[in-house]
Amino acid sequence: MFDTLIKSVNSLLWGEGQVLIYILLFAGIWFSVRLKAIQLVKFTHMFSLLKGSSKCDKNNISSFQALCTGLCARVGTGNLAGVAVAISLGGSGAIFWMWVIAILGMATGFAESILGQIYKIRDSNGDFRGGPAYYIQQGLGSRAFAIVFAACLFLGYGFTFSAMQTNTITDALNYTFEIPTHYSGIVITLLAGSIILGGFKAIARFAERVVPVMGIVFVLVAVVITLINFTQVPSMLKDIFLSAFGLQEAGAGAMGAAIKNGIQRGLYSNEAGAGSVPHASASASPIPNHPVTQGYIQMLGVFFDTIVLCSCTAVIILLADVNISGEMEGIRLTQTAMTSHLAQGGVYFVAAAITLFAFTSVVANYAYAESNLHLFKLDNKVGRGIYTLLYLSMMLWGASATLKQVWDLADIALGLMTVVNVIAIILLTPTILSVTNDYHAQRDKGIEPEFKVKNVKVQGKCEDGIWD
């Protein structure tokens, strides 16, 4: 019964119905057009903002920490295992569609991150809280719609995604070191618990230290592998583009499989439009004092996650002498590919990388869902205690669950979140455009942009005392 329900919902969202594919493409095109291709026209500007992104007062987290927290959740199994799943089911052409959804998703991520900053609040501890549920309630004036999103978020980031990340880590460690999955699952759960109990600031500090290092090391390894196999790169790129449009496979439906798996795994990797990253955006201290700054910072996160890191994994797999079976394969395909390049050391490297990548995701996922406890008046010791216990319990379950079980549940949760969030941000487009125009108008005058609610047209009502 339960399996049948999961299969039916996933079929509607990702399968025959393909609701999510149409929604994501529409949102990406919509914001790319309305924001005048901001992800391309202002491409260099988002890098320039990194210079001052580490500034904040001691009681809050910086824009750079918010970026790293967002990357904590993005950079995980989607980058190593998710790319492998996409290639195994959709062929090399899935990578092209992953790039497409990432480029379009940069505009979507920009839009939702701005809203996360505009409609944030301060909780009882003085910390910033925000995200889709908050901008739905304050911007659209619909508490019911906000609760629907929060429920979807708890299903995904509160429970399912942590199980999937743990499943990938334990599978990689079992494949490499033959460690029983339930033992490694217990250790991972205990380590995660020790960090998340420190709250969002502790998570942000952890992310700031770990994410840049692990990202740089992984990219450097991929670059070395590419240089070693440089003569094969042209044929690999040709295969990606031909396969993306079904021009190379004999069977019918190859193009559809490439599009479906590329977009599906691209979304899971960069999360643009899913409504997750606005939680990290909202947590950032408003320094520099304009929401658009955080929009640019998080847009950079989408680029780095998919265009850079996912491409690195794709290169490692496609340049390797490995057999792509056509059956669903996850982290073990990436490990096998790395082994063909680096011998036995490749298995150890991927095991270490996925452990760090997925573990940081586990930590950030907790923070995203925990931010929404405030909506249900559960941001107290009892509420947080119950949520933390359930979260860690799902991690233990995920350690021994099957690959298909955890990915199917993750797909449903991510799909439902995305449907609700995309509807909300499209309805809030006037606010996004007004705030973006205000930022660029100030820059054109040569002044440091500063956000004043009275100078823009904001739908609904911002929390008093934060921006004015």
Short mmCIF file of C-alpha atoms in Angstrom, two decimals:
data_model
loop_
_atom_site.label_atom_id
_atom_site.label_comp_id
_atom_site.label_asym_id
_atom_site.label_seq_id
_atom_site.Cartn_x
_atom_site.Cartn_y
_atom_site.Cartn_z
CA MET A 1 0.00 0.00 0.00
CA PHE A 2 2.71 2.47 1.09
CA ASP A 3 5.01 1.50 -1.79
CA THR A 4 2.12 1.90 -4.24
CA LEU A 5 1.39 5.41 -2.93
CA ILE A 6 5.04 6.42 -3.25
CA LYS A 7 5.19 5.05 -6.78
CA SER A 8 2.00 6.89 -7.81
CA VAL A 9 3.12 10.27 -6.42
CA ASN A 10 6.58 9.95 -7.96
CA SER A 11 5.02 9.02 -11.29
CA LEU A 12 2.93 12.20 -11.21
CA LEU A 13 5.82 14.43 -10.17
CA TRP A 14 8.71 12.92 -12.10
CA GLY A 15 7.42 10.07 -14.28
CA GLU A 16 4.63 10.12 -16.84
CA GLY A 17 3.13 13.30 -15.41
CA GLN A 18 6.48 15.14 -15.36
CA VAL A 19 4.88 17.96 -13.38
CA LEU A 20 8.15 18.94 -11.74
CA ILE A 21 10.09 19.11 -14.99
CA TYR A 22 7.59 21.57 -16.48
CA ILE A 23 7.41 23.62 -13.26
CA LEU A 24 11.18 23.93 -12.92
CA LEU A 25 11.71 24.83 -16.55
CA PHE A 26 8.92 27.40 -16.38
CA ALA A 27 10.30 28.96 -13.18
CA GLY A 28 13.84 29.10 -14.55
CA ILE A 29 12.74 30.69 -17.81
CA TRP A 30 10.29 33.01 -16.03
CA PHE A 31 12.91 34.50 -13.70
CA SER A 32 15.63 34.51 -16.36
CA VAL A 33 13.37 36.65 -18.55
CA ARG A 34 11.93 38.87 -15.81
CA LEU A 35 15.37 39.47 -14.30
CA LYS A 36 16.89 40.02 -17.77
CA ALA A 37 19.26 37.02 -17.69
CA ILE A 38 20.83 38.24 -14.47
CA GLN A 39 22.80 35.00 -14.02
CA LEU A 40 24.68 35.75 -17.26
CA VAL A 41 24.71 39.55 -17.45
CA LYS A 42 25.85 39.97 -13.82
CA PHE A 43 27.93 36.79 -13.69
CA THR A 44 31.15 38.47 -12.50
CA HIS A 45 29.34 40.63 -9.94
CA MET A 46 28.38 37.66 -7.78
CA PHE A 47 32.07 36.76 -7.41
CA SER A 48 32.97 40.32 -6.42
CA LEU A 49 30.53 40.18 -3.49
CA LEU A 50 32.50 37.36 -1.85
CA LYS A 51 35.07 39.96 -0.81
CA GLY A 52 32.86 41.42 1.92
CA SER A 53 30.70 38.38 2.59
CA SER A 54 32.49 37.33 5.78
CA LYS A 55 31.47 40.51 7.65
CA CYS A 56 28.91 40.30 10.43
CA ASP A 57 28.53 41.15 14.08
CA LYS A 58 29.53 38.49 16.59
CA ASN A 59 25.94 37.56 17.43
CA ASN A 60 24.92 36.63 13.86
CA ILE A 61 26.26 34.66 10.89
CA SER A 62 27.83 36.21 7.80
CA SER A 63 26.77 35.98 4.16
CA PHE A 64 29.76 33.71 3.55
CA GLN A 65 28.71 31.42 6.40
CA ALA A 66 25.18 31.39 4.95
CA LEU A 67 26.65 30.43 1.55
CA CYS A 68 28.65 27.62 3.15
CA THR A 69 25.59 26.45 5.09
CA GLY A 70 23.61 26.41 1.84
CA LEU A 71 26.43 24.50 0.16
CA CYS A 72 26.48 22.10 3.11
CA ALA A 73 22.97 21.00 2.15
CA ARG A 74 23.60 21.20 -1.62
CA VAL A 75 27.02 19.55 -1.68
CA GLY A 76 26.25 16.00 -0.70
CA THR A 77 25.07 12.77 -2.23
CA GLY A 78 23.60 14.67 -5.19
CA ASN A 79 27.10 15.58 -6.34
CA LEU A 80 28.67 12.12 -6.13
CA ALA A 81 25.86 9.56 -5.93
CA GLY A 82 23.17 11.64 -7.68
CA VAL A 83 25.31 12.24 -10.76
CA ALA A 84 26.01 8.51 -10.90
CA VAL A 85 22.27 7.78 -10.70
CA ALA A 86 21.59 10.28 -13.51
CA ILE A 87 24.23 8.78 -15.80
CA SER A 88 23.25 5.17 -15.05
CA LEU A 89 19.57 5.82 -15.87
CA GLY A 90 19.76 8.67 -18.40
CA GLY A 91 23.12 8.17 -20.06
CA SER A 92 25.80 10.82 -20.50
CA GLY A 93 23.21 13.19 -21.99
CA ALA A 94 21.69 13.64 -18.53
CA ILE A 95 24.69 15.83 -17.69
CA PHE A 96 23.74 18.35 -20.39
CA TRP A 97 20.24 18.73 -18.94
CA MET A 98 21.76 19.00 -15.47
CA TRP A 99 23.72 22.00 -16.77
CA VAL A 100 20.60 23.52 -18.34
CA ILE A 101 18.56 23.31 -15.17
CA ALA A 102 21.49 24.73 -13.19
CA ILE A 103 21.85 27.80 -15.44
CA LEU A 104 18.10 28.44 -15.33
CA GLY A 105 18.07 27.57 -11.64
CA MET A 106 20.59 30.29 -10.85
CA ALA A 107 17.88 32.88 -11.56
CA THR A 108 15.33 30.92 -9.50
CA GLY A 109 17.79 30.59 -6.62
CA PHE A 110 18.50 34.31 -6.79
CA ALA A 111 14.78 35.10 -6.53
CA GLU A 112 13.97 32.82 -3.60
CA SER A 113 17.07 33.87 -1.65
CA ILE A 114 16.07 37.54 -1.87
CA LEU A 115 12.67 36.66 -0.42
CA GLY A 116 14.33 34.69 2.38
CA GLN A 117 16.16 37.87 3.42
CA ILE A 118 13.23 40.28 3.04
CA TYR A 119 10.69 38.34 5.09
CA LYS A 120 12.90 36.99 7.88
CA ILE A 121 12.18 37.49 11.57
CA ARG A 122 14.07 37.29 14.85
CA ASP A 123 13.16 34.41 17.15
CA SER A 124 13.12 34.39 20.96
CA ASN A 125 16.90 33.83 21.01
CA GLY A 126 17.57 36.82 18.74
CA ASP A 127 18.53 34.61 15.77
CA PHE A 128 17.26 35.28 12.25
CA ARG A 129 14.67 32.82 10.92
CA GLY A 130 13.11 32.70 7.49
CA GLY A 131 12.36 30.67 4.40
CA PRO A 132 9.38 29.91 2.14
CA ALA A 133 6.93 29.35 4.98
CA TYR A 134 7.78 32.82 6.28
CA TYR A 135 7.53 34.67 2.97
CA ILE A 136 4.35 32.78 2.13
CA GLN A 137 2.77 33.80 5.43
CA GLN A 138 4.03 37.41 5.46
CA GLY A 139 4.21 38.16 1.75
CA LEU A 140 1.13 36.29 0.52
CA GLY A 141 -0.79 36.45 3.78
CA SER A 142 -1.60 32.74 3.77
CA ARG A 143 -0.78 30.82 6.94
CA ALA A 144 -2.44 27.65 5.59
CA PHE A 145 -0.21 27.63 2.50
CA ALA A 146 2.81 28.30 4.75
CA ILE A 147 1.98 25.29 6.91
CA VAL A 148 1.66 23.10 3.81
CA PHE A 149 5.21 24.03 2.80
CA ALA A 150 6.52 23.54 6.33
CA ALA A 151 4.97 20.06 6.44
CA CYS A 152 6.62 19.17 3.11
CA LEU A 153 9.92 20.53 4.42
CA PHE A 154 9.75 18.40 7.56
CA LEU A 155 9.05 15.33 5.42
CA GLY A 156 12.12 16.11 3.30
CA TYR A 157 14.81 17.92 5.24
CA GLY A 158 13.45 16.97 8.62
CA PHE A 159 13.46 13.23 8.01
CA THR A 160 13.89 11.71 4.54
CA PHE A 161 17.01 13.49 3.30
CA SER A 162 19.01 12.69 6.43
CA ALA A 163 18.17 9.01 5.91
CA MET A 164 19.32 9.18 2.29
CA GLN A 165 22.59 10.92 3.14
CA THR A 166 23.34 8.38 5.88
CA ASN A 167 22.50 5.53 3.50
CA THR A 168 25.06 6.80 0.99
CA ILE A 169 27.81 7.22 3.60
CA THR A 170 27.29 3.78 5.13
CA ASP A 171 27.12 2.13 1.70
CA ALA A 172 30.41 3.77 0.67
CA LEU A 173 32.13 2.74 3.91
CA ASN A 174 30.76 -0.80 3.64
CA TYR A 175 31.99 -1.10 0.04
CA THR A 176 35.43 0.26 0.92
CA PHE A 177 36.16 -1.06 4.40
CA GLU A 178 33.43 -3.72 4.86
CA ILE A 179 32.11 -1.87 7.91
CA PRO A 180 28.58 -3.11 8.77
CA THR A 181 26.11 -0.35 7.86
CA HIS A 182 24.39 -0.30 11.25
CA TYR A 183 27.69 0.31 13.07
CA SER A 184 28.75 3.21 10.87
CA GLY A 185 25.18 4.52 11.02
CA ILE A 186 25.36 4.74 14.82
CA VAL A 187 28.69 6.60 14.73
CA ILE A 188 27.45 9.07 12.08
CA THR A 189 24.27 9.73 14.05
CA LEU A 190 26.19 10.43 17.25
CA LEU A 191 28.61 12.79 15.47
CA ALA A 192 25.78 14.67 13.78
CA GLY A 193 23.93 14.96 17.08
CA SER A 194 26.96 16.53 18.77
CA ILE A 195 27.06 19.31 16.14
CA ILE A 196 23.37 20.05 15.62
CA LEU A 197 22.75 20.45 19.33
CA GLY A 198 24.93 23.57 19.11
CA GLY A 199 22.28 25.33 17.01
CA PHE A 200 22.40 27.22 13.70
CA LYS A 201 25.49 29.28 14.60
CA ALA A 202 27.49 26.15 15.39
CA ILE A 203 26.35 24.61 12.11
CA ALA A 204 27.38 27.77 10.20
CA ARG A 205 30.85 27.78 11.80
CA PHE A 206 31.27 24.08 10.97
CA ALA A 207 30.21 24.72 7.37
CA GLU A 208 32.58 27.68 6.96
CA ARG A 209 35.56 25.50 7.91
CA VAL A 210 34.72 22.29 6.06
CA VAL A 211 32.97 23.23 2.79
CA PRO A 212 35.70 25.30 1.08
CA VAL A 213 38.41 22.72 1.80
CA MET A 214 36.49 19.67 0.64
CA GLY A 215 35.26 21.46 -2.49
CA ILE A 216 38.74 22.61 -3.54
CA VAL A 217 40.31 19.17 -3.01
CA PHE A 218 37.60 17.42 -5.02
CA VAL A 219 37.91 19.89 -7.91
CA LEU A 220 41.71 19.55 -7.98
CA VAL A 221 41.47 15.75 -8.19
CA ALA A 222 38.97 16.03 -11.07
CA VAL A 223 41.24 18.51 -12.89
CA VAL A 224 44.21 16.14 -12.57
CA ILE A 225 42.12 13.24 -13.94
CA THR A 226 40.95 15.42 -16.84
CA LEU A 227 44.51 16.42 -17.73
CA ILE A 228 45.69 12.80 -17.62
CA ASN A 229 42.86 11.80 -19.99
CA PHE A 230 42.85 15.02 -22.01
CA THR A 231 42.80 13.27 -25.41
CA GLN A 232 39.45 11.66 -24.51
CA VAL A 233 37.75 14.93 -23.52
CA PRO A 234 36.54 15.96 -27.03
CA SER A 235 34.82 12.60 -27.62
CA MET A 236 33.32 12.72 -24.11
CA LEU A 237 31.81 16.18 -24.77
CA LYS A 238 30.51 15.04 -28.16
CA ASP A 239 28.87 12.04 -26.50
CA ILE A 240 27.21 14.26 -23.87
CA PHE A 241 25.64 16.60 -26.43
CA LEU A 242 24.55 13.85 -28.86
CA SER A 243 23.12 11.72 -26.06
CA ALA A 244 21.24 14.70 -24.62
CA PHE A 245 19.05 14.77 -27.73
CA GLY A 246 18.83 11.00 -28.24
CA LEU A 247 21.01 11.07 -31.36
CA GLN A 248 23.33 8.27 -30.32
CA GLU A 249 21.24 5.59 -28.63
CA ALA A 250 19.35 2.91 -30.51
CA GLY A 251 16.36 2.72 -28.18
CA ALA A 252 13.41 5.10 -28.22
CA GLY A 253 12.93 7.41 -25.29
CA ALA A 254 16.66 7.99 -24.68
CA MET A 255 16.24 11.76 -24.89
CA GLY A 256 13.34 11.64 -22.43
CA ALA A 257 15.40 9.58 -19.98
CA ALA A 258 18.28 12.04 -20.27
CA ILE A 259 16.02 15.07 -19.65
CA LYS A 260 14.14 13.45 -16.78
CA ASN A 261 17.20 12.20 -14.90
CA GLY A 262 19.31 15.28 -15.64
CA ILE A 263 16.70 17.71 -14.34
CA GLN A 264 15.68 15.47 -11.44
CA ARG A 265 19.22 14.97 -10.16
CA GLY A 266 20.18 18.55 -11.02
CA LEU A 267 17.42 19.81 -8.76
CA TYR A 268 18.39 17.42 -5.99
CA SER A 269 21.97 18.64 -6.26
CA ASN A 270 21.55 22.44 -6.40
CA GLU A 271 18.04 22.69 -4.87
CA ALA A 272 17.22 25.84 -6.86
CA GLY A 273 13.48 26.41 -6.53
CA ALA A 274 13.02 23.76 -3.86
CA GLY A 275 12.80 26.36 -1.10
CA SER A 276 15.63 25.03 1.05
CA VAL A 277 18.39 27.59 0.56
CA PRO A 278 16.22 30.62 1.58
CA HIS A 279 16.52 29.28 5.14
CA ALA A 280 20.29 29.78 5.01
CA SER A 281 19.84 33.14 3.24
CA ALA A 282 17.51 34.39 5.96
CA SER A 283 19.94 33.44 8.70
CA ALA A 284 22.62 35.81 7.36
CA SER A 285 23.15 39.12 9.09
CA PRO A 286 22.06 42.01 6.80
CA ILE A 287 25.65 43.14 6.14
CA PRO A 288 25.98 44.41 3.38
CA ASN A 289 22.58 45.86 4.09
CA HIS A 290 20.56 44.71 1.08
CA PRO A 291 18.69 41.42 0.35
CA VAL A 292 19.96 41.30 -3.25
CA THR A 293 23.50 40.75 -1.96
CA GLN A 294 22.43 37.42 -0.48
CA GLY A 295 20.59 36.61 -3.71
CA TYR A 296 23.86 36.93 -5.63
CA ILE A 297 25.81 34.96 -3.02
CA GLN A 298 23.38 32.04 -3.14
CA MET A 299 23.21 32.18 -6.95
CA LEU A 300 26.94 31.53 -6.86
CA GLY A 301 26.16 28.46 -4.74
CA VAL A 302 24.01 26.98 -7.53
CA PHE A 303 26.82 27.56 -10.04
CA PHE A 304 29.49 26.03 -7.85
CA ASP A 305 27.38 23.04 -6.86
CA THR A 306 26.18 21.87 -10.28
CA ILE A 307 28.28 23.49 -12.98
CA VAL A 308 31.51 22.86 -11.08
CA LEU A 309 31.17 19.94 -8.65
CA CYS A 310 28.63 17.81 -10.53
CA SER A 311 30.64 18.28 -13.71
CA CYS A 312 33.72 17.04 -11.85
CA THR A 313 31.91 13.83 -10.89
CA ALA A 314 30.59 13.42 -14.43
CA VAL A 315 34.09 13.79 -15.87
CA ILE A 316 35.45 11.21 -13.43
CA ILE A 317 32.77 8.68 -14.44
CA LEU A 318 32.67 9.35 -18.19
CA LEU A 319 36.45 9.29 -18.61
CA ALA A 320 36.73 6.01 -16.73
CA ASP A 321 36.76 2.57 -18.29
CA VAL A 322 33.61 1.37 -16.54
CA ASN A 323 30.43 -0.30 -17.72
CA ILE A 324 27.20 1.74 -17.46
CA SER A 325 24.62 -1.00 -16.96
CA GLY A 326 21.43 1.01 -17.40
CA GLU A 327 20.30 -0.11 -13.95
CA MET A 328 20.13 2.34 -11.05
CA GLU A 329 23.60 2.81 -9.59
CA GLY A 330 24.71 5.23 -6.90
CA ILE A 331 27.92 5.95 -5.03
CA ARG A 332 29.51 2.62 -5.99
CA LEU A 333 29.60 3.65 -9.66
CA THR A 334 31.55 6.78 -8.68
CA GLN A 335 33.89 4.68 -6.54
CA THR A 336 34.44 2.19 -9.37
CA ALA A 337 35.19 5.03 -11.80
CA MET A 338 37.64 6.66 -9.40
CA THR A 339 39.36 3.31 -8.90
CA SER A 340 39.98 3.04 -12.64
CA HIS A 341 41.81 6.38 -12.45
CA LEU A 342 43.62 6.15 -9.10
CA ALA A 343 43.70 2.39 -8.45
CA GLN A 344 42.69 1.37 -4.92
CA GLY A 345 43.33 4.88 -3.66
CA GLY A 346 40.30 6.01 -5.66
CA VAL A 347 37.93 3.96 -3.53
CA TYR A 348 39.34 5.48 -0.36
CA PHE A 349 39.18 9.00 -1.77
CA VAL A 350 35.51 8.72 -2.76
CA ALA A 351 34.64 7.12 0.56
CA ALA A 352 36.27 10.06 2.37
CA ALA A 353 34.71 12.65 0.04
CA ILE A 354 31.17 11.29 0.26
CA THR A 355 31.47 10.96 4.02
CA LEU A 356 32.36 14.65 4.32
CA PHE A 357 29.97 15.83 1.59
CA ALA A 358 26.99 13.88 2.89
CA PHE A 359 27.75 14.50 6.55
CA THR A 360 27.73 18.27 6.06
CA SER A 361 24.38 17.88 4.29
CA VAL A 362 22.99 15.98 7.26
CA VAL A 363 23.97 18.84 9.56
CA ALA A 364 22.52 21.59 7.33
CA ASN A 365 19.31 19.64 6.64
CA TYR A 366 18.59 19.63 10.36
CA ALA A 367 18.94 23.41 10.52
CA TYR A 368 16.54 24.00 7.62
CA ALA A 369 13.68 22.08 9.16
CA GLU A 370 14.44 23.34 12.67
CA SER A 371 13.93 26.92 11.42
CA ASN A 372 10.26 26.13 10.84
CA LEU A 373 9.52 25.01 14.40
CA HIS A 374 8.83 28.69 15.15
CA LEU A 375 5.75 28.58 12.90
CA PHE A 376 4.20 25.86 15.05
CA LYS A 377 5.21 27.53 18.34
CA LEU A 378 7.54 24.58 18.97
CA ASP A 379 10.82 26.48 19.10
CA ASN A 380 11.35 25.50 22.73
CA LYS A 381 13.30 22.76 24.51
CA VAL A 382 10.50 20.20 24.26
CA GLY A 383 9.75 20.89 20.58
CA ARG A 384 13.41 20.87 19.58
CA GLY A 385 14.04 17.74 21.66
CA ILE A 386 11.25 15.74 19.96
CA TYR A 387 12.29 16.94 16.51
CA THR A 388 15.97 16.12 17.15
CA LEU A 389 15.09 12.62 18.37
CA LEU A 390 12.96 11.89 15.28
CA TYR A 391 15.64 13.34 12.99
CA LEU A 392 18.40 11.17 14.44
CA SER A 393 16.12 8.12 14.39
CA MET A 394 15.58 8.55 10.65
CA MET A 395 19.34 8.68 10.19
CA LEU A 396 19.63 5.29 11.88
CA TRP A 397 16.87 3.87 9.67
CA GLY A 398 18.55 5.20 6.54
CA ALA A 399 21.80 3.42 7.39
CA SER A 400 20.25 0.04 6.58
CA ALA A 401 17.49 0.98 4.10
CA THR A 402 17.72 0.11 0.40
CA LEU A 403 18.98 2.59 -2.21
CA LYS A 404 15.62 2.71 -4.00
CA GLN A 405 13.61 3.25 -0.80
CA VAL A 406 15.52 6.31 0.32
CA TRP A 407 15.79 7.92 -3.13
CA ASP A 408 12.06 7.44 -3.83
CA LEU A 409 11.11 9.09 -0.54
CA ALA A 410 13.60 11.91 -1.15
CA ASP A 411 12.18 12.53 -4.63
CA ILE A 412 8.63 12.85 -3.28
CA ALA A 413 9.61 15.24 -0.50
CA LEU A 414 11.73 17.43 -2.79
CA GLY A 415 9.01 17.44 -5.45
CA LEU A 416 6.24 18.53 -3.08
CA MET A 417 8.41 21.29 -1.60
CA THR A 418 9.27 22.57 -5.06
CA VAL A 419 5.65 22.74 -6.24
CA VAL A 420 4.60 24.85 -3.25
CA ASN A 421 7.68 27.09 -3.30
CA VAL A 422 7.66 27.82 -7.04
CA ILE A 423 4.00 28.87 -6.90
CA ALA A 424 4.85 31.22 -4.02
CA ILE A 425 7.91 32.89 -5.57
CA ILE A 426 6.13 33.44 -8.89
CA LEU A 427 3.28 35.16 -7.02
CA LEU A 428 5.90 37.29 -5.24
CA THR A 429 7.64 38.30 -8.48
CA PRO A 430 6.66 42.01 -8.13
CA THR A 431 8.55 42.18 -4.83
CA ILE A 432 11.60 40.42 -6.29
CA LEU A 433 11.74 42.81 -9.26
CA SER A 434 11.22 45.92 -7.13
CA VAL A 435 13.96 45.02 -4.66
CA THR A 436 16.38 43.99 -7.44
CA ASN A 437 15.79 47.24 -9.34
CA ASP A 438 16.35 49.21 -6.12
CA TYR A 439 19.73 47.51 -5.61
CA HIS A 440 20.98 48.16 -9.13
CA ALA A 441 19.66 51.72 -9.17
CA GLN A 442 21.77 52.51 -6.10
CA ARG A 443 24.84 50.85 -7.60
CA ASP A 444 24.39 52.82 -10.81
CA LYS A 445 24.55 56.00 -8.71
CA GLY A 446 27.86 54.83 -7.25
CA ILE A 447 26.58 54.32 -3.71
CA GLU A 448 26.66 51.22 -1.48
CA PRO A 449 23.16 49.69 -1.75
CA GLU A 450 21.11 49.90 1.43
CA PHE A 451 17.65 48.42 1.76
CA LYS A 452 14.79 50.57 3.03
CA VAL A 453 11.32 49.04 2.93
CA LYS A 454 9.73 52.43 2.27
CA ASN A 455 11.70 52.81 -0.99
CA VAL A 456 10.40 49.61 -2.62
CA LYS A 457 7.09 47.93 -3.30
CA VAL A 458 7.00 44.92 -0.98
CA GLN A 459 3.97 42.65 -0.95
CA GLY A 460 2.57 41.93 2.47
CA LYS A 461 4.61 43.11 5.45
CA CYS A 462 8.25 42.74 6.52
CA GLU A 463 9.10 42.17 10.15
CA ASP A 464 9.52 45.54 11.86
CA GLY A 465 12.89 46.41 13.29
CA ILE A 466 15.10 44.43 10.92
CA TRP A 467 15.29 46.61 7.83
CA ASP A 468 13.72 49.88 8.97
#
